[in-house]
XYZ file of C-alpha atoms in Angstrom:
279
model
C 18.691 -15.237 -2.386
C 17.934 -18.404 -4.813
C 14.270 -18.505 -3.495
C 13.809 -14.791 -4.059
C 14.994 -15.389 -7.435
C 12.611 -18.637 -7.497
C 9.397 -16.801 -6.502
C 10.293 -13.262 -9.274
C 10.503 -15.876 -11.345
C 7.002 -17.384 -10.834
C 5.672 -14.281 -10.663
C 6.871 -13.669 -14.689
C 5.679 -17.005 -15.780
C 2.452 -16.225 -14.468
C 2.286 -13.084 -16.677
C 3.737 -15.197 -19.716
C 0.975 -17.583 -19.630
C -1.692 -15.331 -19.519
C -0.515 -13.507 -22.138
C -0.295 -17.013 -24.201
C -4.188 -17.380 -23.515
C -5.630 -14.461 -24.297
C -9.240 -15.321 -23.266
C -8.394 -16.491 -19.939
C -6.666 -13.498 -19.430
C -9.402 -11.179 -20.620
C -12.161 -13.098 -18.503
C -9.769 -12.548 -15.539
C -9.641 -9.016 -15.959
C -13.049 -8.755 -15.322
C -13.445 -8.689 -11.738
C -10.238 -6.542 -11.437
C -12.271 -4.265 -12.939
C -15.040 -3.822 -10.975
C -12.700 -3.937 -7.861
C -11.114 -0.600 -9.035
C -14.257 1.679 -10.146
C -15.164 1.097 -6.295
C -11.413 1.687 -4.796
C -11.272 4.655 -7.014
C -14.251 6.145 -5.523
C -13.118 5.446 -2.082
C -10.139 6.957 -2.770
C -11.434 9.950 -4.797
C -13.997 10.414 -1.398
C -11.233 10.437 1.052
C -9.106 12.987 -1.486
C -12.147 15.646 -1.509
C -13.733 14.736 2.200
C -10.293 13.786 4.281
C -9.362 16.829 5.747
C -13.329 17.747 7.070
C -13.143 13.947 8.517
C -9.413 14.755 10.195
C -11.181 18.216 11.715
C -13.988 16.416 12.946
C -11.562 13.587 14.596
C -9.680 16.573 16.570
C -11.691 19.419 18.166
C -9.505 19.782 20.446
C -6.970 21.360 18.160
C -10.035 23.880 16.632
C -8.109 27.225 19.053
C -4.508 26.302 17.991
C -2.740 29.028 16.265
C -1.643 29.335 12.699
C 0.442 27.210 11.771
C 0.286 24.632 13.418
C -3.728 23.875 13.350
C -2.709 23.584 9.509
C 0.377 21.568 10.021
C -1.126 19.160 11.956
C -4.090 18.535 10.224
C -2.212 18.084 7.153
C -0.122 16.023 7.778
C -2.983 13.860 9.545
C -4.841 13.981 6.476
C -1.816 12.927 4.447
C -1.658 10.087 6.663
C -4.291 9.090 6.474
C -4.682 9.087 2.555
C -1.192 6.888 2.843
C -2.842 4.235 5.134
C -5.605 4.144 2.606
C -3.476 3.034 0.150
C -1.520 0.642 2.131
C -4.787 -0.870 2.656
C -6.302 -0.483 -0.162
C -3.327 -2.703 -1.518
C -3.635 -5.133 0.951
C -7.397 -5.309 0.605
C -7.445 -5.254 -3.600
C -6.260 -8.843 -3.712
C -8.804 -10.308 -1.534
C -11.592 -8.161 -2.512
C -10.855 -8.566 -6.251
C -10.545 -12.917 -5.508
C -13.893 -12.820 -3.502
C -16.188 -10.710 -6.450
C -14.320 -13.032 -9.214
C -13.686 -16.396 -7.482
C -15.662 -18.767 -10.621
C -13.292 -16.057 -12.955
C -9.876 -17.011 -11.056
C -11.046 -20.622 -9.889
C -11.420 -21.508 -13.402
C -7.970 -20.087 -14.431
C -6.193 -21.850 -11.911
C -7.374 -24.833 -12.902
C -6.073 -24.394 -15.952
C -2.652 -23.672 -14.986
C -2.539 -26.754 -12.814
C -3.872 -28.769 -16.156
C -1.462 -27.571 -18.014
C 1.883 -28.015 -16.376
C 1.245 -30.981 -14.622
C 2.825 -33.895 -16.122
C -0.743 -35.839 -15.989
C -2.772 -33.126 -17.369
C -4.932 -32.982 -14.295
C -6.051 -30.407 -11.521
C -6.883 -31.021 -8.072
C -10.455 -30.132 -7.140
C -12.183 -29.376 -3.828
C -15.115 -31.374 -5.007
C -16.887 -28.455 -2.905
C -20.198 -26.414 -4.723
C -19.584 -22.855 -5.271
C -21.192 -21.601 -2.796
C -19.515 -23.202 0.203
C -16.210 -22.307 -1.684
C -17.149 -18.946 -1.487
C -18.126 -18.976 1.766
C -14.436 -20.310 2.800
C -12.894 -18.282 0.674
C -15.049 -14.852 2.233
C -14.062 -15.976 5.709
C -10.153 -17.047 5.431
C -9.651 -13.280 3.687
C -11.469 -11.216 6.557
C -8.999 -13.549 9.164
C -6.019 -12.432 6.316
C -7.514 -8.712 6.316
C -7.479 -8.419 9.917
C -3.854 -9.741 10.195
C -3.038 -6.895 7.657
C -4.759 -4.455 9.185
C -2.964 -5.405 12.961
C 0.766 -4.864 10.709
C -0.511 -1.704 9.380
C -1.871 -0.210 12.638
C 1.889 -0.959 14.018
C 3.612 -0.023 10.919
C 1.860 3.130 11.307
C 2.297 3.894 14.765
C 6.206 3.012 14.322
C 6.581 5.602 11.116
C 6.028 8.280 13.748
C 9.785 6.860 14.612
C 12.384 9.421 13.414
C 14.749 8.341 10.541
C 13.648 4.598 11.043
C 9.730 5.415 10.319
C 10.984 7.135 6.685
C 13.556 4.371 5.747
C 13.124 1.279 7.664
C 8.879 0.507 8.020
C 8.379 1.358 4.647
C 10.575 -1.676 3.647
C 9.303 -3.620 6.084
C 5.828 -2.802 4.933
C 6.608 -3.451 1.132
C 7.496 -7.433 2.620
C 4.244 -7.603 4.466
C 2.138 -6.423 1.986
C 4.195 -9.354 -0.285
C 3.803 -11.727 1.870
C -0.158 -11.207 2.417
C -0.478 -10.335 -1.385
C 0.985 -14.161 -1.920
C -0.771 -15.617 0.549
C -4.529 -14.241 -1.256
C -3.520 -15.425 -4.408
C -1.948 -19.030 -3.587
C -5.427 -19.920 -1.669
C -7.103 -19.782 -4.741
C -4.748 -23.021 -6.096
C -4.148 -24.234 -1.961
C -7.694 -23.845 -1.168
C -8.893 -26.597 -4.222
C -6.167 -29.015 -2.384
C -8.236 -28.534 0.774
C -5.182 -26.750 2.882
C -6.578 -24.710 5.088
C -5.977 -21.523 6.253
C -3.500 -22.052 9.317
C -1.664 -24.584 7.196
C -1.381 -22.167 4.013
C 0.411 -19.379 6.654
C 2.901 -22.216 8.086
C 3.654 -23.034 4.492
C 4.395 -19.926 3.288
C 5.981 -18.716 6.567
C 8.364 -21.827 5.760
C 9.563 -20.205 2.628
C 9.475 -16.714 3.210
C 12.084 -15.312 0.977
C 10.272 -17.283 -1.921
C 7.296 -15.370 -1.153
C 8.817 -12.477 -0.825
C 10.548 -12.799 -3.784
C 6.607 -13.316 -5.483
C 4.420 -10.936 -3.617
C 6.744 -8.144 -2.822
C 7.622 -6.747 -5.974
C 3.584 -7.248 -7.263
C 2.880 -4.815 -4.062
C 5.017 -2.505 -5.290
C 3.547 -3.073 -8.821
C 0.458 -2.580 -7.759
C 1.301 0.933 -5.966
C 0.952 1.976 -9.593
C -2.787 3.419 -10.888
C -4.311 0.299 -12.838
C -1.574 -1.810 -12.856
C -2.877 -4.265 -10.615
C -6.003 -4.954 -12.678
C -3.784 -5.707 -15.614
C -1.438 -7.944 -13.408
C -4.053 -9.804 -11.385
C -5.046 -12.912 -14.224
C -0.982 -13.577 -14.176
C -0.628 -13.235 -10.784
C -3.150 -16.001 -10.266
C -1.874 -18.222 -12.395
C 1.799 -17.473 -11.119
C 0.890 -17.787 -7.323
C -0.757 -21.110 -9.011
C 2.613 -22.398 -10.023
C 4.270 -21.176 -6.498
C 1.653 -23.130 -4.558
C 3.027 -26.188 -6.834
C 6.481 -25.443 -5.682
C 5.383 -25.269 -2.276
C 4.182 -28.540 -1.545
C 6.260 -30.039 -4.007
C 4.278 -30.791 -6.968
C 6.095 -31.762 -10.137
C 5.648 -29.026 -12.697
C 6.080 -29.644 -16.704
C 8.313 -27.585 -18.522
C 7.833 -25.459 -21.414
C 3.823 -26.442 -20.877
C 1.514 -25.367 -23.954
C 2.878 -23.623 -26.856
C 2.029 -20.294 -27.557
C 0.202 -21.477 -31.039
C -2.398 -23.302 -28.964
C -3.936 -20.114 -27.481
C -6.978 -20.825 -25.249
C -7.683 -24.041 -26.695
C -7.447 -27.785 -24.963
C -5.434 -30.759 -25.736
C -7.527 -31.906 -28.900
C -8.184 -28.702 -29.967
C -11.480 -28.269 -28.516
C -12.399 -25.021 -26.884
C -11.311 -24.477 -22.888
C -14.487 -24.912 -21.255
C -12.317 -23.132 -18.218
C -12.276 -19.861 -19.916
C -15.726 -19.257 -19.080
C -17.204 -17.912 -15.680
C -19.046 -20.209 -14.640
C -18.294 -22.762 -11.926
C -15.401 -24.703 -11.947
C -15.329 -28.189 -12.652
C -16.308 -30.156 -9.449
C -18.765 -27.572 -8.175
């Protein structure tokens, strides 16, 4: 129960120290943004369209009577639409990382400058594109690990009694858990841990994972809240990744009257889109 505390708690420094840097935290929002206007349309698609794709997918229903043709394909359609947006929130994350990855490399960064007790980050040393490139391929591994618990979490919500009460629990912990695992690579992944490591290091604290990524999946559940969440998840999941391998953190790290500026009181050069440091 102390590590679920541990990893909520991450999760709300993340969102204080975004809100302490208010450019960082409106360059982050950036590719949230574009993430959404193409979700929504997805979304809006499979709203208008769903039920023609559902009758297409079962002909063999076309000469049942009324009303069960209707049932059926209703409640198929509403399925559907529900394992949209189980995936959509499972794929927002990794999509949203991928189109901004200079946006949220840069952020981290920061975060790791700030609260260590050296005032330094660890950097991958890699260039951008080969970061990207890593990054691309770890989250279609992590999307088709997500997609394998959703097939089954659908298939078992078929279950009476357990598929309304029990899955959808379960399925708020492993969206959580693959929701923290997204956002730590982007601090992990500058430390050079790869992907099968990350997964053994988070699977060794689960309920401080949980404790981060579960309640931001239910967050993000909610229309536009993830876009608004996303800079201060980064830089939270920054601070668990810390935790995780046991990285001393500084305390109380950069008063709020020092906004987006650097020790010296020169302008972040982080805050800006371009490649990170090192690339």
């Amino acid at each position: 129960m102390r590590d679920l505390g541990a990893g909520f708690g991450h999760l709300l420094k993340g969102q204080r120290w975004v809100a302490r840097h208010g450019r960082s935290y409106g360059f982050g929002l950036v590719p949230g943004l574009i993430t959404l206007v193409l979700y929504v349309g997805v979304l809006i698609a499979l709203a208008l369209w769903g039920d023609d794709f559902v009758g297409w997918a079962t002909p063999f229903a076309d000469d049942w009577s009324s009303p069960w043709l209707g049932l059926f394909r209703g409640f198929l359609t509403a399925v559907l639409f529900a394992l949209a947006l189980l995936l959509a929130v499972l794929t927002f994350t990794a999509v949203t990382l991928l189109v901004g990855q200079p946006f949220y490399e840069a952020l981290s960064e920061r975060v790791d400058r700030d609260v260590s007790p050296d005032g330094t980050a660890p950097g991958s040393g890699l260039p951008l594109w080969r970061e990207l490139w890593i990054s691309g391929r770890d989250s279609l591994r992590i999307l088709v690990r997500a997609a394998v618990w959703g097939v089954l979490l659908f298939a078992l919500g078929f279950i009476p009694v357990v598929g309304q009460t029990v899955v959808p629990v379960v399925g708020f912990f492993v969206t959580g858990f693959f929701l923290t695992e997204e956002l730590a690579a982007v601090a992990l992944q500058r430390r050079g841990v790869e992907l099968r490591d990350r997964l053994a290091l988070l699977r060794s604290r689960k309920t401080l994972v949980w404790g981060f990524g579960t309640p931001l999946g239910v967050a993000f559940l909610v229309p536009f809240v993830a876009v608004f969440l996303m800079p201060g998840a980064v830089a939270g999941a920054t601070l668990l990744a810390r935790e995780l391998l046991g990285e001393e953190t500084r305390d109380g790290a950069d008063d709020p009257s020092e906004g987006d500026t650097a020790e010296g009181g020169t302008p972040d050069p982080e805050v800006s889109p371009g490649p990170a440091p090192g690339h």
